[in-house]
Coordinates of C-alpha atoms in Angstrom, one line a residue:
M1 CA 0.2 -0.2 -0.1
A2 CA 1.5 3.4 -1.3
R3 CA 2.2 5.9 1.9
S4 CA -0.5 8.3 0.9
D5 CA -2.8 6.0 0.8
R6 CA -1.7 4.0 4.4
L7 CA -2.0 7.8 6.2
F8 CA -5.3 8.5 4.4
R9 CA -6.7 4.9 5.8
L10 CA -5.2 6.5 9.3
L11 CA -6.8 9.8 9.4
Q12 CA -10.3 8.5 8.4
A13 CA -10.0 5.8 11.4
L14 CA -9.0 8.7 13.5
R15 CA -12.0 10.7 12.3
T16 CA -14.2 7.1 12.5
L17 CA -13.8 5.3 15.1
P18 CA -14.6 5.8 19.1
S19 CA -12.2 7.6 20.8
P20 CA -9.6 7.4 22.4
V21 CA -8.3 4.8 20.4
T22 CA -5.8 2.2 20.9
A23 CA -2.7 1.8 18.5
A24 CA -3.3 -1.7 18.7
R25 CA -7.0 -1.3 16.8
L26 CA -5.7 1.5 14.8
A27 CA -3.0 -1.2 13.7
E28 CA -5.7 -3.4 13.2
E29 CA -7.6 -0.8 10.8
T30 CA -4.8 0.6 8.6
G31 CA -3.3 -3.0 8.6
V32 CA 0.0 -2.0 9.1
S33 CA 2.9 -3.0 12.2
M34 CA 2.8 -1.3 16.0
R35 CA 5.7 0.0 14.8
S36 CA 5.0 1.6 11.4
L37 CA 1.6 3.0 13.3
Y38 CA 3.5 5.4 15.1
R39 CA 6.0 6.5 12.3
D40 CA 2.5 7.6 10.9
I41 CA 0.6 8.7 13.9
D42 CA 4.1 10.7 14.1
S43 CA 4.2 12.1 10.5
L44 CA 0.4 13.5 10.0
R45 CA 1.4 16.0 13.5
A46 CA 4.2 16.7 10.9
A47 CA 1.9 17.7 8.5
G48 CA -0.5 19.6 10.6
A49 CA -2.9 17.1 12.2
V50 CA -3.4 17.3 15.9
I51 CA -4.0 14.4 17.6
D52 CA -3.6 14.2 21.3
G53 CA -2.4 11.1 23.1
E54 CA 0.5 8.7 23.5
R55 CA 1.1 5.5 23.6
G56 CA -0.5 3.1 25.8
F57 CA -3.3 5.6 26.9
G58 CA -4.9 5.8 23.1
Y59 CA -5.3 8.6 20.6
R60 CA -7.8 11.1 19.5
L61 CA -8.4 13.6 16.4
T62 CA -8.4 17.2 18.1
E63 CA -8.0 19.3 14.6
D64 CA -8.2 17.3 11.4
I65 CA -5.7 18.8 8.4
A66 CA -7.5 17.3 5.9
L67 CA -10.9 19.5 6.8
P68 CA -11.6 23.4 7.1
P69 CA -13.0 24.3 9.9
Q70 CA -16.8 23.9 10.6
T71 CA -19.2 26.5 12.5
F72 CA -22.7 25.5 13.3
T73 CA -24.9 26.1 15.5
R74 CA -26.4 23.8 17.9
L75 CA -29.6 23.8 16.3
E76 CA -27.8 22.7 13.1
I77 CA -25.9 20.3 14.4
E78 CA -29.1 18.4 16.0
A79 CA -30.6 18.3 12.5
L80 CA -27.5 16.8 11.3
V81 CA -26.9 13.9 12.8
L82 CA -30.5 13.8 13.3
G83 CA -30.6 13.8 9.1
L84 CA -27.7 11.6 8.6
A85 CA -29.2 9.3 11.2
E86 CA -32.2 9.0 9.5
V87 CA -29.8 8.1 6.4
Q88 CA -28.4 4.9 8.1
H89 CA -31.6 3.5 9.3
M90 CA -32.6 3.8 5.2
G91 CA -31.6 -0.3 4.3
E92 CA -28.5 0.6 2.3
P93 CA -25.8 -0.2 3.4
D94 CA -24.0 1.9 1.0
L95 CA -25.3 5.2 2.1
A96 CA -25.3 4.3 5.6
A97 CA -22.2 3.7 5.3
A98 CA -21.4 7.1 3.8
A99 CA -23.9 8.8 6.3
A100 CA -21.7 7.5 9.1
A101 CA -18.4 8.7 7.3
V102 CA -19.6 12.2 6.2
L103 CA -20.9 12.6 10.4
S104 CA -17.5 11.3 11.1
K105 CA -15.7 14.1 9.2
I106 CA -18.2 16.9 10.0
T107 CA -17.3 16.3 14.1
A108 CA -13.4 16.1 13.0
T109 CA -13.4 19.5 11.9
L110 CA -15.8 21.1 15.4
P111 CA -14.5 22.8 18.2
D112 CA -14.2 20.5 21.4
R113 CA -17.7 22.2 22.2
L114 CA -19.6 21.1 18.9
Q115 CA -18.2 18.2 18.8
R116 CA -19.5 17.2 22.2
Q117 CA -22.7 18.4 21.4
A118 CA -22.5 16.2 17.8
L119 CA -21.4 13.1 19.8
H120 CA -24.2 13.7 22.4
A121 CA -26.9 15.2 20.4
A122 CA -30.7 15.7 21.9
S123 CA -32.1 14.5 18.6
Q124 CA -32.4 10.5 18.2
V125 CA -33.5 8.0 15.2
Y126 CA -35.1 4.2 16.2
R127 CA -37.2 2.4 14.1
F128 CA -39.1 -0.4 15.2
E129 CA -38.8 -2.2 11.9
R130 CA -36.0 -1.5 9.7
R131 CA -36.3 -1.5 6.1
D132 CA -35.0 -5.0 4.5
P133 CA -31.7 -4.3 2.3
P134 CA -32.8 -4.0 -1.8
V135 CA -32.3 -6.9 -3.2
A136 CA -31.8 -4.9 -6.9
D137 CA -28.0 -2.8 -7.2
V138 CA -28.9 0.7 -6.0
G139 CA -25.4 1.3 -6.6
L140 CA -25.7 0.3 -10.2
L141 CA -29.0 2.4 -11.0
R142 CA -27.6 5.7 -8.9
E143 CA -24.8 5.2 -11.4
A144 CA -26.4 4.9 -14.1
C145 CA -28.4 8.3 -12.6
W146 CA -25.4 10.1 -12.9
Q147 CA -24.3 8.7 -15.4
E148 CA -26.9 9.3 -17.8
R149 CA -26.7 6.2 -18.8
A150 CA -29.9 3.5 -19.9
V151 CA -30.6 0.5 -18.3
V152 CA -32.4 -2.6 -19.1
I153 CA -34.4 -4.0 -15.9
G154 CA -35.7 -7.5 -15.5
Y155 CA -39.2 -6.2 -13.9
V156 CA -42.0 -8.6 -11.8
D157 CA -45.4 -6.4 -11.3
A158 CA -47.8 -7.2 -9.0
N159 CA -49.4 -10.1 -11.2
Q160 CA -45.6 -11.6 -11.2
Q161 CA -45.8 -11.1 -14.6
R162 CA -42.1 -10.8 -15.2
T163 CA -40.6 -8.1 -18.4
E164 CA -37.3 -6.7 -19.5
R165 CA -37.3 -3.0 -20.2
Q166 CA -35.1 -0.1 -21.1
V167 CA -35.5 2.4 -18.9
L168 CA -34.0 6.0 -18.4
P169 CA -33.2 6.3 -15.0
L170 CA -34.2 9.7 -13.4
A171 CA -34.4 9.4 -9.6
I172 CA -34.5 7.0 -6.5
V173 CA -37.1 7.6 -4.3
Y174 CA -37.1 6.7 -0.4
L175 CA -40.1 6.1 0.8
E176 CA -41.5 5.0 4.0
R177 CA -41.2 1.1 3.4
M178 CA -40.1 1.0 0.0
L179 CA -37.8 2.8 -2.8
V180 CA -39.0 3.9 -5.8
L181 CA -37.1 4.2 -9.3
L182 CA -38.2 7.1 -11.3
A183 CA -37.8 6.5 -15.1
W184 CA -38.7 7.1 -18.6
C185 CA -39.7 3.1 -19.8
S186 CA -38.8 2.7 -23.1
L187 CA -41.4 -0.2 -23.4
R188 CA -44.5 2.0 -22.6
Q189 CA -43.2 5.1 -24.0
D190 CA -43.9 6.9 -21.1
F191 CA -42.8 8.1 -17.5
R192 CA -43.3 5.6 -15.1
K193 CA -42.8 4.5 -11.9
F194 CA -40.9 1.4 -10.6
R195 CA -41.1 0.0 -7.1
I196 CA -36.7 -1.0 -6.5
D197 CA -37.8 -3.9 -4.3
R198 CA -39.5 -5.7 -7.8
I199 CA -36.9 -5.4 -10.1
A200 CA -35.2 -8.7 -10.5
D201 CA -31.8 -7.8 -12.0
I202 CA -30.1 -4.4 -13.9
R203 CA -27.6 -4.1 -16.4
M204 CA -26.2 -0.9 -17.8
T205 CA -26.1 -0.4 -21.4
D206 CA -23.8 2.3 -23.3
E207 CA -26.5 4.5 -24.4
S208 CA -26.4 7.8 -23.0
F209 CA -29.1 10.5 -22.7
R210 CA -27.1 12.9 -21.3
P211 CA -28.0 15.9 -21.2
R212 CA -31.8 14.7 -20.7
R213 CA -31.8 14.1 -17.1
V214 CA -32.9 17.4 -15.2
P215 CA -35.4 18.5 -16.8
M216 CA -36.5 15.3 -18.2
L217 CA -37.4 15.2 -13.8
R218 CA -38.6 18.0 -13.5
E219 CA -41.0 17.7 -16.1
F220 CA -41.8 14.1 -14.6
I221 CA -41.8 15.7 -11.2
A222 CA -44.1 18.2 -12.1
Y223 CA -46.9 16.4 -13.5
L224 CA -46.9 14.0 -10.5
N225 CA -47.4 17.1 -8.3
G226 CA -50.0 17.8 -11.1
G227 CA -48.2 21.2 -12.2
A228 CA -48.5 19.9 -15.6
P229 CA -51.6 18.0 -16.1
D230 CA -51.8 19.2 -19.8
R231 CA -48.3 19.6 -21.4
P232 CA -47.0 17.2 -23.8
K233 CA -44.3 14.8 -23.2
M234 CA -41.6 14.0 -24.4
K235 CA -41.7 10.4 -26.4
L236 CA -38.6 8.2 -26.8
A237 CA -38.9 7.6 -30.9
G238 CA -37.4 4.7 -32.2
R239 CA -33.6 3.4 -32.7
G240 CA -32.3 5.9 -36.0
P241 CA -30.2 8.1 -37.1
C242 CA -29.2 11.1 -33.8
C243 CA -30.2 14.8 -35.7
H244 CA -27.0 16.0 -34.5
E245 CA -28.6 19.0 -34.1
P246 CA -27.9 21.1 -30.8
R247 CA -31.6 20.8 -30.7
P248 CA -33.7 20.0 -26.7
D249 CA -36.0 16.8 -28.1
C250 CA -32.5 15.1 -28.9
I251 CA -30.9 12.6 -27.2
S252 CA -28.0 10.2 -28.3
Q253 CA -29.0 7.7 -30.7
S254 CA -33.0 8.7 -30.5
C255 CA -34.5 11.3 -30.7
L256 CA -37.6 12.7 -28.0
G257 CA -41.0 13.8 -29.8
R258 CA -43.8 15.0 -28.4
Q259 CA -47.5 13.5 -27.6
A260 CA -50.2 13.9 -24.9
Y261 CA -49.2 12.8 -21.7
S262 CA -50.9 9.4 -20.4
A263 CA -51.6 8.4 -17.1
G264 CA -49.9 5.2 -15.4

């Protein structure tokens, strides 16, 4: 492992592990010997990190060299802790880990008094029933949204009928008991909502619909909110040569025509 990567892992361990954290625990987390760990702690201190503690007593990151200092009111800290705790209860391991990492990074930048407020926040989250992790690869769906690339999904409807559809993923919505994908469905030639727990498999394609995701999502949400009941909608035409013009109704390898909204 490169030394820079090793130092970053040590810094992240100091951010995330309950303090004071022993040298043995840090060495286990970073995968180095105790001797190397002590050298790495000295290197971080030399670079500007304020690390309290010493051998035999454990260590605590007091000031993080990698992050600028943050200032929040006590109520803002409560909101941050509450919101990130809620994310950790959504049943998606990747997001839960990311939320924990964000909270540790924010806490590491706070002065001592605000750190204590964050660690002992009055607002707490508890769920009697945890949401089950989704069967479908939500990370792949999220990546497809970011990259604005079409995906092919195997979808099982309420009648247990399976269909294979190519969709343009627009957003993932976290409801109380389920996750829903908002997308353009090429099979139905319309905007659709797909329950992610009914998606049996996902495959990302090379077909890009950049930069249409944001305007399409705005149009779909406006329709769902009743703000555009009579607006015409974009229809994904069949495959064919792209118009190659900077027209608002064009996406890569496909053109968007116009037709009236249909419910469902």
